[in-house]
Every structure is written in C-alpha cells, then in structure tokens.
Coordinates of C-alpha atoms and ligand atoms in Angstrom, one line a residue:
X67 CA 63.4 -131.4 41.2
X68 CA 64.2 -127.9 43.3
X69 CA 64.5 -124.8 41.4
X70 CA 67.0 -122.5 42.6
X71 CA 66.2 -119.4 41.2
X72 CA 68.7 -116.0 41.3
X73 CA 67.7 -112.4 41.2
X74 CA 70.6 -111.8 38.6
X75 CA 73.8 -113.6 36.8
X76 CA 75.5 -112.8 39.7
X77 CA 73.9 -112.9 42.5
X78 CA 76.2 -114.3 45.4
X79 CA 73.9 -114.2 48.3
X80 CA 71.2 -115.7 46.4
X81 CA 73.1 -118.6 45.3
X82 CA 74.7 -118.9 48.9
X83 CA 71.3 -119.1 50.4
X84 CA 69.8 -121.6 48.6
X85 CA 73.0 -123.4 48.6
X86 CA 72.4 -123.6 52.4
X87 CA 68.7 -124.5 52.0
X88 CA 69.8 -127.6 49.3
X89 CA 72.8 -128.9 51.3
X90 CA 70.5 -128.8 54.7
X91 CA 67.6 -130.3 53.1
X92 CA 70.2 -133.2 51.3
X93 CA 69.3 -132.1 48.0
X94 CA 71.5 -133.9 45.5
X95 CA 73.1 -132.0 42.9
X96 CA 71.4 -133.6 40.2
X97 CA 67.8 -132.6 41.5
X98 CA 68.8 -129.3 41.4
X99 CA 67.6 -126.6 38.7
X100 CA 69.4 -123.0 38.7
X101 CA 67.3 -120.3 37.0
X102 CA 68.0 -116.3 37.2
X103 CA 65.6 -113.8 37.1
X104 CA 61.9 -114.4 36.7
X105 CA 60.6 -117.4 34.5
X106 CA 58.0 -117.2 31.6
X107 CA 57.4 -121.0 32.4
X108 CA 53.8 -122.0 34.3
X109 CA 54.9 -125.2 34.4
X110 CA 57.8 -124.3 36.4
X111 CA 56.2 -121.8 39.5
X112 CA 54.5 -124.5 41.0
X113 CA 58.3 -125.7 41.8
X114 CA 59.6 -122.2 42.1
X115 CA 59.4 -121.3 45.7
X116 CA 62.3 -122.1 47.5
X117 CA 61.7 -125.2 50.3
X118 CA 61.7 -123.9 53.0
X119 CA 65.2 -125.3 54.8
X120 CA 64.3 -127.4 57.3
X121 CA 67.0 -126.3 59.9
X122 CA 67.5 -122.6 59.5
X123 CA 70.5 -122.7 61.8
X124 CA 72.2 -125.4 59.7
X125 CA 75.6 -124.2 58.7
X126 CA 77.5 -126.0 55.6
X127 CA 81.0 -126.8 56.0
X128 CA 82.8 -124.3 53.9
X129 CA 86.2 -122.8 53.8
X130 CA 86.4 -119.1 53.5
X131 CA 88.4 -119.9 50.4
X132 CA 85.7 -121.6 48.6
X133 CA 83.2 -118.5 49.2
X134 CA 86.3 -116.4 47.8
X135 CA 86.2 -118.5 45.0
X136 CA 82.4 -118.8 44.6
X137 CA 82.2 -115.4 44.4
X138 CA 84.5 -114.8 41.7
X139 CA 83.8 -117.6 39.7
X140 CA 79.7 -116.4 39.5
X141 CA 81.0 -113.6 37.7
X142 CA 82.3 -116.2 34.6
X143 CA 80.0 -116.4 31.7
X144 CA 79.6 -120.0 32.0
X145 CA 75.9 -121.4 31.7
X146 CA 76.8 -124.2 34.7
X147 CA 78.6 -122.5 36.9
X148 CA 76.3 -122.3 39.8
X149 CA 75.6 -126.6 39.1
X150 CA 79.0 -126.7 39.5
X151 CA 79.7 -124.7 42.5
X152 CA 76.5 -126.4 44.4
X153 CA 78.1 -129.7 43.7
X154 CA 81.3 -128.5 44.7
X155 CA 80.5 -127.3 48.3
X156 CA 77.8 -130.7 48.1
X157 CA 80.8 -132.8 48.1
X158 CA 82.8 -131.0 50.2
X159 CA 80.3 -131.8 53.3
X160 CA 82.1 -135.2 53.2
X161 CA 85.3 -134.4 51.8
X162 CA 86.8 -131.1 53.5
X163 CA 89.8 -131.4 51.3
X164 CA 88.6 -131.7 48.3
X165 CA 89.4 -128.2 46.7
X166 CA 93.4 -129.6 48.0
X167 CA 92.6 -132.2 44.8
X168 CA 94.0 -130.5 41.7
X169 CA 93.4 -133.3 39.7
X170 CA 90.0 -133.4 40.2
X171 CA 87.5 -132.5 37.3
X172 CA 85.3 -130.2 39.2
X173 CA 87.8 -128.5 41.3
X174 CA 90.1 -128.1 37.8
X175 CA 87.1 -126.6 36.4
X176 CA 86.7 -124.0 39.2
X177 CA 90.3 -123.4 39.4
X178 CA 89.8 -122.4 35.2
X179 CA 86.7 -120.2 36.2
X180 CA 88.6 -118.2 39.1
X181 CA 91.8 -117.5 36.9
X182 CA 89.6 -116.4 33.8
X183 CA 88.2 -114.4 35.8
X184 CA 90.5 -113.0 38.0
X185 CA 92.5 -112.2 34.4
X186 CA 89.4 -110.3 33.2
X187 CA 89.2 -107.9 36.2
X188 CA 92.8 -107.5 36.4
X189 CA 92.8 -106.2 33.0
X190 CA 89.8 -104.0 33.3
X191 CA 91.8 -102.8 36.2
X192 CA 94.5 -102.2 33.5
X193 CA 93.0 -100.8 30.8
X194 CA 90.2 -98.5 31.6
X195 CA 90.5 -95.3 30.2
X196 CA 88.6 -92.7 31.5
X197 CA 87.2 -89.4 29.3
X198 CA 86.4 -86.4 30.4
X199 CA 82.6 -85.0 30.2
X200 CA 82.9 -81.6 28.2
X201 CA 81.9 -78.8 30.6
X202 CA 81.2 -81.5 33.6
X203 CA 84.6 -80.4 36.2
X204 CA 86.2 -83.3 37.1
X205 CA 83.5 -85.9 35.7
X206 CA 84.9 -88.8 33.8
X207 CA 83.2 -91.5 31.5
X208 CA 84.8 -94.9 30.5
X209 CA 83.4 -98.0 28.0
X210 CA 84.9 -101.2 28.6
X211 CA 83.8 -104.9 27.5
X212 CA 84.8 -106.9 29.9
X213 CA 84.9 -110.8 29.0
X214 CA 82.7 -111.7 32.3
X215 CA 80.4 -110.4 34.7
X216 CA 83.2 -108.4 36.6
X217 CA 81.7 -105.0 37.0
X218 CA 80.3 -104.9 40.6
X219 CA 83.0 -106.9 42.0
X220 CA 85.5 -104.7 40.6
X221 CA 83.7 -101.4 40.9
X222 CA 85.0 -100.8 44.8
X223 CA 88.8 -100.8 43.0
X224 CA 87.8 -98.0 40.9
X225 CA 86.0 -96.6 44.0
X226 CA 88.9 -96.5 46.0
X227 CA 91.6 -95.2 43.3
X228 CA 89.5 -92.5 42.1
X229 CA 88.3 -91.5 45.2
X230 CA 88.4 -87.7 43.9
X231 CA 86.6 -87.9 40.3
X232 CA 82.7 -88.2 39.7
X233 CA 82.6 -91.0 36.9
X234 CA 80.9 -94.0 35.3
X235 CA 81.9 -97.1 33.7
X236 CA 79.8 -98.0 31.2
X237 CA 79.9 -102.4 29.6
X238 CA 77.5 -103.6 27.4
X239 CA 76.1 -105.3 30.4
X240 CA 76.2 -103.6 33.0
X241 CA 77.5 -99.7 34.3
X242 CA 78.6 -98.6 37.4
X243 CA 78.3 -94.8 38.6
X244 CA 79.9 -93.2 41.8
X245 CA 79.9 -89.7 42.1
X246 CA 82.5 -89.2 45.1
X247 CA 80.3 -90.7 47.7
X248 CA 77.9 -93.3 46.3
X249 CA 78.8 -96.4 44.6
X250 CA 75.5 -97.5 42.3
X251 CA 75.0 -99.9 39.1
X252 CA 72.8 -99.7 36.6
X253 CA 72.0 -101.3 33.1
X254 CA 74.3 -102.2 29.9
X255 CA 74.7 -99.3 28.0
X256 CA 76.4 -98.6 24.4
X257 CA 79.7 -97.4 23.0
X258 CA 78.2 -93.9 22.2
X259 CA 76.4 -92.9 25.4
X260 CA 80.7 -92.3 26.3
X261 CA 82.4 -89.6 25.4
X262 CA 83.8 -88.8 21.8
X263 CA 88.0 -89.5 22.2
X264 CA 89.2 -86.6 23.8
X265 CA 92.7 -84.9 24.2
X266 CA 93.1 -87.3 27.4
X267 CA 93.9 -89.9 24.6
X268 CA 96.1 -88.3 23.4
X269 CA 97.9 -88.1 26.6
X270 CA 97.6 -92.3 26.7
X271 CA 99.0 -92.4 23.3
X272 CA 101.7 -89.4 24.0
X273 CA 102.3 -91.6 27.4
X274 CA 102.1 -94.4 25.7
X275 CA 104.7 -93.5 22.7
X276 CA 107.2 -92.1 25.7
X277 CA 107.0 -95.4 27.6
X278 CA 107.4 -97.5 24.8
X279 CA 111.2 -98.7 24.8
X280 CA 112.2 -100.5 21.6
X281 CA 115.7 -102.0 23.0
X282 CA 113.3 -103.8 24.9
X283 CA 111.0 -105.1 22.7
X284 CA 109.2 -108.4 23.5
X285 CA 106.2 -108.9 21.7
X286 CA 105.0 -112.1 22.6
X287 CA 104.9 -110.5 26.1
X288 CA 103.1 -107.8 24.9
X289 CA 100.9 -109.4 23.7
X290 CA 99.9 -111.2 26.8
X291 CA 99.9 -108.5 28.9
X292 CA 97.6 -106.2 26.3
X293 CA 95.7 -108.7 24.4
X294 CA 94.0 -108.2 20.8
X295 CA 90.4 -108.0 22.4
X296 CA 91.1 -104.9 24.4
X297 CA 92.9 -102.8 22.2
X298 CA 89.4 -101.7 20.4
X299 CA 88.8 -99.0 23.4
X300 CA 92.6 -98.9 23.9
X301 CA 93.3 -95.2 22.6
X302 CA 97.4 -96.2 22.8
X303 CA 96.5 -99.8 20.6
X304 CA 96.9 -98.0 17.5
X305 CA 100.7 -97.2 18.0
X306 CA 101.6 -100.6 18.8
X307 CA 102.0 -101.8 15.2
X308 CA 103.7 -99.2 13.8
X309 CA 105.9 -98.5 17.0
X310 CA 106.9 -102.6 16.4
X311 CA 107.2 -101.9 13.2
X312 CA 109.5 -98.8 13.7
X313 CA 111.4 -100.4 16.9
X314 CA 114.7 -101.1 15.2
X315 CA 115.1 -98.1 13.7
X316 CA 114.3 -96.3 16.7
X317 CA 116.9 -98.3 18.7
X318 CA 119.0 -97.0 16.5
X319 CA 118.0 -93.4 16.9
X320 CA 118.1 -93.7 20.5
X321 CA 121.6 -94.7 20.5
X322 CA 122.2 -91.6 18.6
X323 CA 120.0 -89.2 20.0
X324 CA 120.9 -86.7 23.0
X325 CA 118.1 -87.8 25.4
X326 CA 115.4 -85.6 25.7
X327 CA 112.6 -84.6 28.2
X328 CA 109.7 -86.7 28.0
X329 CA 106.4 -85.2 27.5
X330 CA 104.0 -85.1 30.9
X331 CA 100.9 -86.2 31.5
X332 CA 99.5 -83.0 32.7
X333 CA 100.9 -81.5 29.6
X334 CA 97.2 -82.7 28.6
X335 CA 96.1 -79.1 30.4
X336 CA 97.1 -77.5 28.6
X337 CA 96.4 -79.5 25.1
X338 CA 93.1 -78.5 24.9
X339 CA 92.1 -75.1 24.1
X340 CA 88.9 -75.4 25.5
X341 CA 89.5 -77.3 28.7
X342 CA 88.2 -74.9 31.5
X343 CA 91.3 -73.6 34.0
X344 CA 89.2 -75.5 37.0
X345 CA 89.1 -78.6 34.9
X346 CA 92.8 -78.6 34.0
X347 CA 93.9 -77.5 37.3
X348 CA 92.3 -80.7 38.5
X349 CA 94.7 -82.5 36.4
X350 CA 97.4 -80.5 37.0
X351 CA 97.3 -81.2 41.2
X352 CA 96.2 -84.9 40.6
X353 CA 99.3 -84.9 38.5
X354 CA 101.3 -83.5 40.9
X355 CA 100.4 -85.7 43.7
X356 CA 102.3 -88.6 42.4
X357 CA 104.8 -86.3 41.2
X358 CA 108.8 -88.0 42.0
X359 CA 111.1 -86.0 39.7
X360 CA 113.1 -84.8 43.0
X361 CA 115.3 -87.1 45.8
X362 CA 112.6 -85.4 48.6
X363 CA 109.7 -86.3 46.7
X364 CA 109.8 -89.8 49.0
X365 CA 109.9 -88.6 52.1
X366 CA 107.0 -85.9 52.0
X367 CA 104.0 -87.5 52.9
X368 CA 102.3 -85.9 50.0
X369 CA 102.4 -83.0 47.3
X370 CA 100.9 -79.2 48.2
X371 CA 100.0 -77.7 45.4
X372 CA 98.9 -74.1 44.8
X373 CA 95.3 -73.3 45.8
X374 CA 93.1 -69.8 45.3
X375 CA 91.7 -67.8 42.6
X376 CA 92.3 -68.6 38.8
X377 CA 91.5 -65.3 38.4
X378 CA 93.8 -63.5 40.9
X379 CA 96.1 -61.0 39.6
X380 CA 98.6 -61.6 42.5
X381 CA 100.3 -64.8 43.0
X382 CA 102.2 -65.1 46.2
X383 CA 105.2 -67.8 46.1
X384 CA 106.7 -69.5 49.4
X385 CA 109.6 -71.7 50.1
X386 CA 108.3 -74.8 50.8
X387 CA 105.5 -76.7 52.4
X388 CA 106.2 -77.1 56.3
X389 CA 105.4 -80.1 58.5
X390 CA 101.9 -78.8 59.2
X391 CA 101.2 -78.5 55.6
X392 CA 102.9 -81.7 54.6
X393 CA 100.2 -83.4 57.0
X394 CA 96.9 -81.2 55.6
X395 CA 98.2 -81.2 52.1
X396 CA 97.7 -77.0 52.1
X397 CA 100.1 -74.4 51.8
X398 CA 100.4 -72.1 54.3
X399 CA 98.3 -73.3 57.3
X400 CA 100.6 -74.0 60.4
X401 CA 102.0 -71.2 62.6
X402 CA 103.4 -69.3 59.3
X403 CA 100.6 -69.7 57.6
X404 CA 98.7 -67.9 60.6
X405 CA 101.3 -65.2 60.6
X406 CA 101.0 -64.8 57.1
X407 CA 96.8 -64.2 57.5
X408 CA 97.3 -62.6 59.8
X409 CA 99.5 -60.2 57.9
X410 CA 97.2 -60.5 54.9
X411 CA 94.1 -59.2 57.0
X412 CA 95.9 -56.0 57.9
X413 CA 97.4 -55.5 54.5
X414 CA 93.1 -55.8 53.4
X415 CA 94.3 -58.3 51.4
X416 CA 91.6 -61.4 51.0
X417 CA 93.4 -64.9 51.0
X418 CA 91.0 -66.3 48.6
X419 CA 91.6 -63.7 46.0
X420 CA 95.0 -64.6 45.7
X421 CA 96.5 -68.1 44.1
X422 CA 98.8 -68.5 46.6
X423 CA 101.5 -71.5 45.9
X424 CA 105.4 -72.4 46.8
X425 CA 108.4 -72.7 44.7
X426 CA 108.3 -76.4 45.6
X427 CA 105.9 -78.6 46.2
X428 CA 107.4 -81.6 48.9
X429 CA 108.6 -80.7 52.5
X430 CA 112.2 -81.6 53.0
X431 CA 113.1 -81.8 56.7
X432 CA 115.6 -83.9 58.6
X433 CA 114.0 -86.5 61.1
X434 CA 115.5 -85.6 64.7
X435 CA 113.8 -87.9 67.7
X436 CA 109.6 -87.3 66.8
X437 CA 109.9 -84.0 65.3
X438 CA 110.6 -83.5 61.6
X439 CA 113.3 -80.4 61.2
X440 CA 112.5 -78.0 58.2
X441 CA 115.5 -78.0 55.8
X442 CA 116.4 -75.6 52.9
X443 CA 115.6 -77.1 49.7
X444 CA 118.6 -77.7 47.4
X445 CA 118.9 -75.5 44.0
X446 CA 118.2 -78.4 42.1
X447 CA 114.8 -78.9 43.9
X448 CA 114.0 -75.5 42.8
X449 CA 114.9 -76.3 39.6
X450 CA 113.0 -79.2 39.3
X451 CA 110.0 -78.3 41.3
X452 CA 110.0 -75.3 38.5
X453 CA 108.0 -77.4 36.0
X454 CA 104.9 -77.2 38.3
X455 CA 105.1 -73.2 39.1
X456 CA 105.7 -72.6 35.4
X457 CA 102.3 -74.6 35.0
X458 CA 100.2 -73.0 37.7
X459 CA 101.7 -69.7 36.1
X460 CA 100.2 -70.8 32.7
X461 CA 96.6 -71.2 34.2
X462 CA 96.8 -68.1 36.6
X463 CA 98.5 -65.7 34.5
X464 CA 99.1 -63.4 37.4
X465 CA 99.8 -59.7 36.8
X466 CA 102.1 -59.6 39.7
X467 CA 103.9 -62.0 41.7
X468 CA 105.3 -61.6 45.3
X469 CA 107.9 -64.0 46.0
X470 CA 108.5 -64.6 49.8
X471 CA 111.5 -65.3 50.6
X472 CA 115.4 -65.9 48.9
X473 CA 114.0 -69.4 47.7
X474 CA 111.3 -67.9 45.5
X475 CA 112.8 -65.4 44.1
X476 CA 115.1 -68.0 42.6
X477 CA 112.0 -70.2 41.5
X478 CA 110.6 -67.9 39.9
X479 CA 113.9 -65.2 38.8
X480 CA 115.7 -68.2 37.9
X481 CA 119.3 -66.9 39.7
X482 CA 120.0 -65.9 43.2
X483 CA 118.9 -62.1 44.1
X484 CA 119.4 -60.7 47.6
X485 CA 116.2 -60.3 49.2
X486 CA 117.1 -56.4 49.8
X487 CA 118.0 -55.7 46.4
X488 CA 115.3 -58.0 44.9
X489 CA 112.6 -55.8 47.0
X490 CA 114.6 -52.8 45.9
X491 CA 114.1 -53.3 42.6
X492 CA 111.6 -56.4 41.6
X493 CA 112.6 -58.5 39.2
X494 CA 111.3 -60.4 36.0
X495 CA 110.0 -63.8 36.4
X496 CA 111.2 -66.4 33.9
X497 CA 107.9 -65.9 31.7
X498 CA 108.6 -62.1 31.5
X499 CA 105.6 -61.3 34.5
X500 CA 106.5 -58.9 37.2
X501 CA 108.0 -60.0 40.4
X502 CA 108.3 -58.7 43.5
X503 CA 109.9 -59.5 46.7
X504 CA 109.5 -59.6 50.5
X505 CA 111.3 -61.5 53.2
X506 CA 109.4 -65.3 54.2
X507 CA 106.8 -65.1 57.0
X508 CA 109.0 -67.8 59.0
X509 CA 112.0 -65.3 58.8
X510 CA 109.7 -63.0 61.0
X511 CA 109.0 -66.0 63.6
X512 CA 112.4 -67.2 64.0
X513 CA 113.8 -63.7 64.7
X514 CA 114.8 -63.7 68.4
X515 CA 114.8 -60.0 68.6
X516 CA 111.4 -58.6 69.3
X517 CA 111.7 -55.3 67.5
X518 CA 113.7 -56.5 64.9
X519 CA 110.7 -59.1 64.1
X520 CA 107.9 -55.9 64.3
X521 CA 110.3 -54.5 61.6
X522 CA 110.2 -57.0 59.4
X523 CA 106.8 -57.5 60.1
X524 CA 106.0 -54.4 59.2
X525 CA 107.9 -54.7 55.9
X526 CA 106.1 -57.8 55.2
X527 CA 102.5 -55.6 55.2
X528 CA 103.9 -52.8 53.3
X529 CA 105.2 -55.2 50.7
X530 CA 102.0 -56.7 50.6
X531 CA 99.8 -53.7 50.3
X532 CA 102.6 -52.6 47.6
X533 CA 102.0 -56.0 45.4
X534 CA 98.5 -55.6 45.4
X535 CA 98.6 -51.8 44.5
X536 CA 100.5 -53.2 41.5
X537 CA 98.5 -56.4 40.6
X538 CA 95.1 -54.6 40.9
X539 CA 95.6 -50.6 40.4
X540 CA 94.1 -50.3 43.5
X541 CA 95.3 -49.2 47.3
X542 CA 93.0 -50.7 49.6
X543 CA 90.7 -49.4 52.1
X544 CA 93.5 -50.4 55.3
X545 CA 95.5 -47.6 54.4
X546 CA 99.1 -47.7 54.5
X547 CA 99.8 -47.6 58.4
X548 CA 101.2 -51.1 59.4
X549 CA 100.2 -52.4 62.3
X550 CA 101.2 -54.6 65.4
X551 CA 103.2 -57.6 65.4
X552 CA 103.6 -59.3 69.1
X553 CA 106.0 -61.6 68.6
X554 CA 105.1 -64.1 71.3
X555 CA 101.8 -64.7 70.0
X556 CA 101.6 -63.3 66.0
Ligands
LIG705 N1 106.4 -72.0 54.5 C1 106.3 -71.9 53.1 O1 107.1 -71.4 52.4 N2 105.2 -72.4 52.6 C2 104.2 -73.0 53.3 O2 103.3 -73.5 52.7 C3 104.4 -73.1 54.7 C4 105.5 -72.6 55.3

C-alpha cells in the first residue's frame, strides 16, 4: 500500500505529483491510500514517505482538459475524489479517450463533480455581497458558505473585478484577503468577524426591489438561479416572498402607474449619515464608471469623474472630457488642461484646492481617419449627465462655482445664458449656490487671432482670481495684473 499524502483538501500540485510518482512507478489504484495533512497514525509513517518515482522525467499521458478538470473537481467535498481522479488518469495511460466515454461510471462521476462545482463558484461569483468596514476608506468585508472548497480557485475573479477595493472574503473554511496588490488566504472564520448589515444592503434590496419585474415572474427559474441555501447572507432574499407574493398586484399598478425614476445605486452615498465624503465619493466614481444613461456613454472609453478637494470652496465645471482625458480617465490634463494650469498658477490659484469636474462625464467626438474629433454634447447629455454633478455638488458643497464655458453654465443654470451676460451677472446654480462664469480654456486655443486669444486669456485669469475672491474671502498674493499668454506655446 502507498500513501499519498496532501498538504490540504485541495492541494492540486500535491496530488499531481504523486499522481506522476504512482502512474510511473505502476501503482494500481487500489494500492493507493490518499491522506491530507499530517497523520496521528504511527502505524502509518513508516509508509508515509512518498517512493521515490523511479523515472523523474516520466511524463503521464494527460489532456490539458483532464488537469482542468482535476483541478476543479479537488475543490468538491467528496471523501474519494482524489481515488477517483488517480484512477481516472491510471486508465487513461491505455485508453486516451476515455474521458470521450459519457457513459462511463468514473468519467459520469467526474463530469457530476466538475458541474457541482463549477455551479458553486459561479454562484459565489453571483452572490457575494460585500460590506463596508466603518471608518476603513474603501475596505470591504464579505461572508459566504460556499458548498465546496471553491475559495482559492475563485479568489483571482474577485481579484480581478475589484481590482480598486481592499477586501476579504470570509467561509467558514477558508478566507481570502487582497488589499489592492496581494492576493493571500487564510483560515475559516465566523459570520460575526463581518460586518453588521450596512446601508450597502440596503442598496441590494433597494436594487433588488427596482429590478424585480412582476409581469415577468418565473419562480421556478428563480429559484434555480438564487437557490434556498444562499439566501441566508443574501440581504435582497427577504423581498422575494413578499415581492411573489405582491407580483400580481403590482402588475397591476405598473400598468397604471406613470413610470418613474428608479432609485441608483450610488444613492447609497448618500444614505448613510455617517459615511465619510472620501468613502462615498468612492462609490459615487465607481458608480459612475459603468454609468450608460446617455447614447455617448458607449463610445467613451471610460467615465472622468470630478477629482480635488472635498473641502474646496470653489468648484470649477468644464464641458466635457477630451480625447486625452478619455485615455487617462482625468479631467483636464491634455493641451487644455495645461492651459488651464497654466492659467491657475498665475491666477495663485492651487489645482488641488479646488474639486474641479465637467458638466458631463463621457467624451463625445466623431471618428475621422485615426483621430477622434471633439463634438458638442447634445442638451440632453447635459441633462442627463446632471445627476452626477448634482451628486458631486452634494459631497462638495462648494461656496462658489465657476462654470467654463456655454456648456456648464447650462449644467449647472439649467437654461442657456450667454457667456457675456452670464459673466456679467453670475447666475444661480440649480441647488441655489453661486455661479459664475468664464469662457472654456479650449475657446482660448482655438482662437486663430493672437491678440484676441491674450484677451481672452487674460479674462480667463481675472475670472479666476474673481471666483476665488468670492469662494474664499480672500485676494491672493498674485495680485490682480494678468499676465502672458503666447499663443503658440500656452
Ligand atoms: N475640456 C473640458 O471641458 N474638460 C476636460 O476635462 C478637458 C477638456
């Protein structure tokens, strides 16, 4: 008798090796005993140490399917599973085809062990739900019972979609940790080292609820797809039975009803009263990024949301993301952005004591040959893209605003103001802050007239210096002279 021994329940390599060591050394399956960890048996460590193989080169025949397969069916909970998978790849030494043989107990029985599996991990996939650590930015803690073994193997999925967030997944079993570089595992732990429920479950349930169409009720299917056992750490679970319950009637409502605006996700930043602004501008911009409530939204490469000081009394408002921003994912960065620091650093103004943001979020451009050409957005952009300004506005609470350009005066006025009269006279924004305007930093570069663009220019410092005059009390130290503006090279 050999005894395979494993370092844990699923240990791959392990089981690989000495499945290599067996096969070379024509151990049948039947002489073979599989043990993990470390044995409380004397009896036994006389027979413990692996044989040594007696070919180390010797190389099993073995489809890369199989070791797929191997791999996922090691996670199951079943006590024979590595018997089984040794005298799997045993026989398949003479028979190459043999995992091609459906109807063949042991391959049936792998086949069951892969799917359960594969179900399990697909559904923690599914149904974890992360909470956030109270006064931890951006750290997030999950319990889940998975059926099997799953959570290595499915760890590097979590990895990769929530690339961003510091967080742990705690199983009874098992837990896994990455804090935005470093994947690790560690042991089992219990419901209560997570989180108390937190306003994110409401969100689930508010999500949830909105999601939830009863003209299209099919519970059976339901059922499948969200099965009893999960719905214990499932915070939306407990509005399936009475939304069931309630589906006919509100089918009947909906018929009736005039439609009205689902709730948001990120409407979770601002459900909690004590949720720090840092935390629930997190939320905010990781909501945005898969934001698609305009036609552009598509053809943006991704969303540029605000960025700068929570704190800052002056909020300055562009247009639009350009192409350079589109790319970096930051507003104001390409050649306008440089004119626009430029601009700031001789108005004394420091970028990051602003919150500096655009009226909307996505670049909208025409493709022409391998350039992308900047286009207007359309008013309804505007209007749409509003949702996200009006949210940045509830975190920032700006004393003043400067909107750049005719496009952000509209954003944030809500109607169309010349740009002359709307410096003239500011304006109130649609929650009742000040407003000022100024003309768009791009204005300045595509003005073909040199003085005409030192003008402007010029403008665009004073209107600065004014706006922070008004957001802060304050004149700063560069004086009121404004400066130089070469045109070829701002
Ligand atoms: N123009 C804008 O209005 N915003 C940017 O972020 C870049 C260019």
């Amino acid at each position: 008798m050999r005894v395979a021994r494993l370092e844990s329940e699923t240990d791959f390599e392990g089981w690989r090796g000495h499945a290599r060591a067996l096969l070379c050394d024509q151990v049948s399956p039947e002489d073979v005993t599989w043990q993990v960890g470390k044995t409380q048996d004397n009896l036994f460590a006389i027979l413990d140490a692996p044989a040594p193989s007696r070919d180390p080169d010797y190389r099993p025949k073995v489809s890369k399917q199989f070791l797929a397969d191997a791999k996922l069916a090691l996670c199951h909970r079943d006590q024979e599973r590595f018997g089984l998978l040794y005298r799997l790849i045993h026989r398949m030494q003479d028979d190459p085809g043999l995992l091609s043989n459906t109807v063949d107990d042991d391959v049936i029985r792998l086949n069951a062990l892969v799917k359960s599996v594969s179900r399990d991990r697909h559904k923690m996939r599914a149904f974890v739900r992360f909470r956030a650590v109270k006064g931890e930015p951006d750290t997030f803690v999950s319990w889940f019972e998975p059926e099997h073994r799953i959570v290595e193997e499915n760890a590097p999925f979590f990895m990769r979609r929530f690339a961003n967030m510091t967080w742990s997944i705690l199983t009874p079993e098992r837990s896994a940790h990455y804090d935005r570089k470093h994947l690790r595992f560690g042991p089992g732990a219990k419901k209560a080292d997570a989180p108390d429920a937190d306003a994110l479950e409401d969100l689930w349930r508010t999500y949830y609820g909105a999601i939830f169409n009863p003209a299209r009720l099919k519970v059976k299917a339901m059922g499948a797809e969200m099965p009893k056992k999960y719905w214990k750490n499932l915070p939306e679970a407990e509005l399936i039975a009475p939304l069931i319950a309630n589906a006919r009637k509100l089918e009947a409502g909906m018929v009736e009803a005039a439609p009205t605006p689902p709730k948001r996700l990120a409407d979770y930043a601002f459900s909690e009263p004590g949720l720090p602004p840092g935390d629930a501008l997190a939320i905010l911009r990781r909501e945005a990024a898969g934001c698609a409530l305009c036609d552009h939204a598509c053809h943006a490469t991704r969303t540029v949301f605000g960025e700068g000081s929570l704190d800052a009394s002056l909020m300055v408002v562009g247009e639009q993301p350009g192409d350079h921003e589109d790319i970096a994912g930051r507003p104001f960065i390409g050649p306008t952005g440089e004119l626009f620091d430029k601009a700031l650093i001789e108005a004394g103004l420091a970028r990051d004591a602003l919150y500096i943001t655009n009226a909307v979020k996505h670049f909208r451009f025409t493709p022409k040959g391998k350039n992308r050409i900047h286009q207007s957005p359309k008013v309804s952009h505007i209007d749409q893209c509003r949702w996200w300004l009006r949210a940045e506005r509830r975190l920032v609470k700006p004393k003043v605003t400067l909107a750049m350009g005719a496009t952000a005066i509209r954003a944030l006025s809500g109607r169309s103001i010349p740009i002359d009269e709307a410096r003239e006279t500011g304006f109130d924004c649609f929650d009742g802050r000040a407003g000022l305007a100024t003309i768009h930093p791009a204005a300045i570069l595509r003005q073909s007239d040199p003085d005409e663009a030192a003008t402007l220019y010029k403008n665009l410092i004073i209107d600065l210096r004014r706006a922070q005059k008004m957001a802060t009390g304050k004149a700063n130290d560069a004086g009121d002279e404004a400066s130089s503006f070469n045109h070829t090279n701002p």
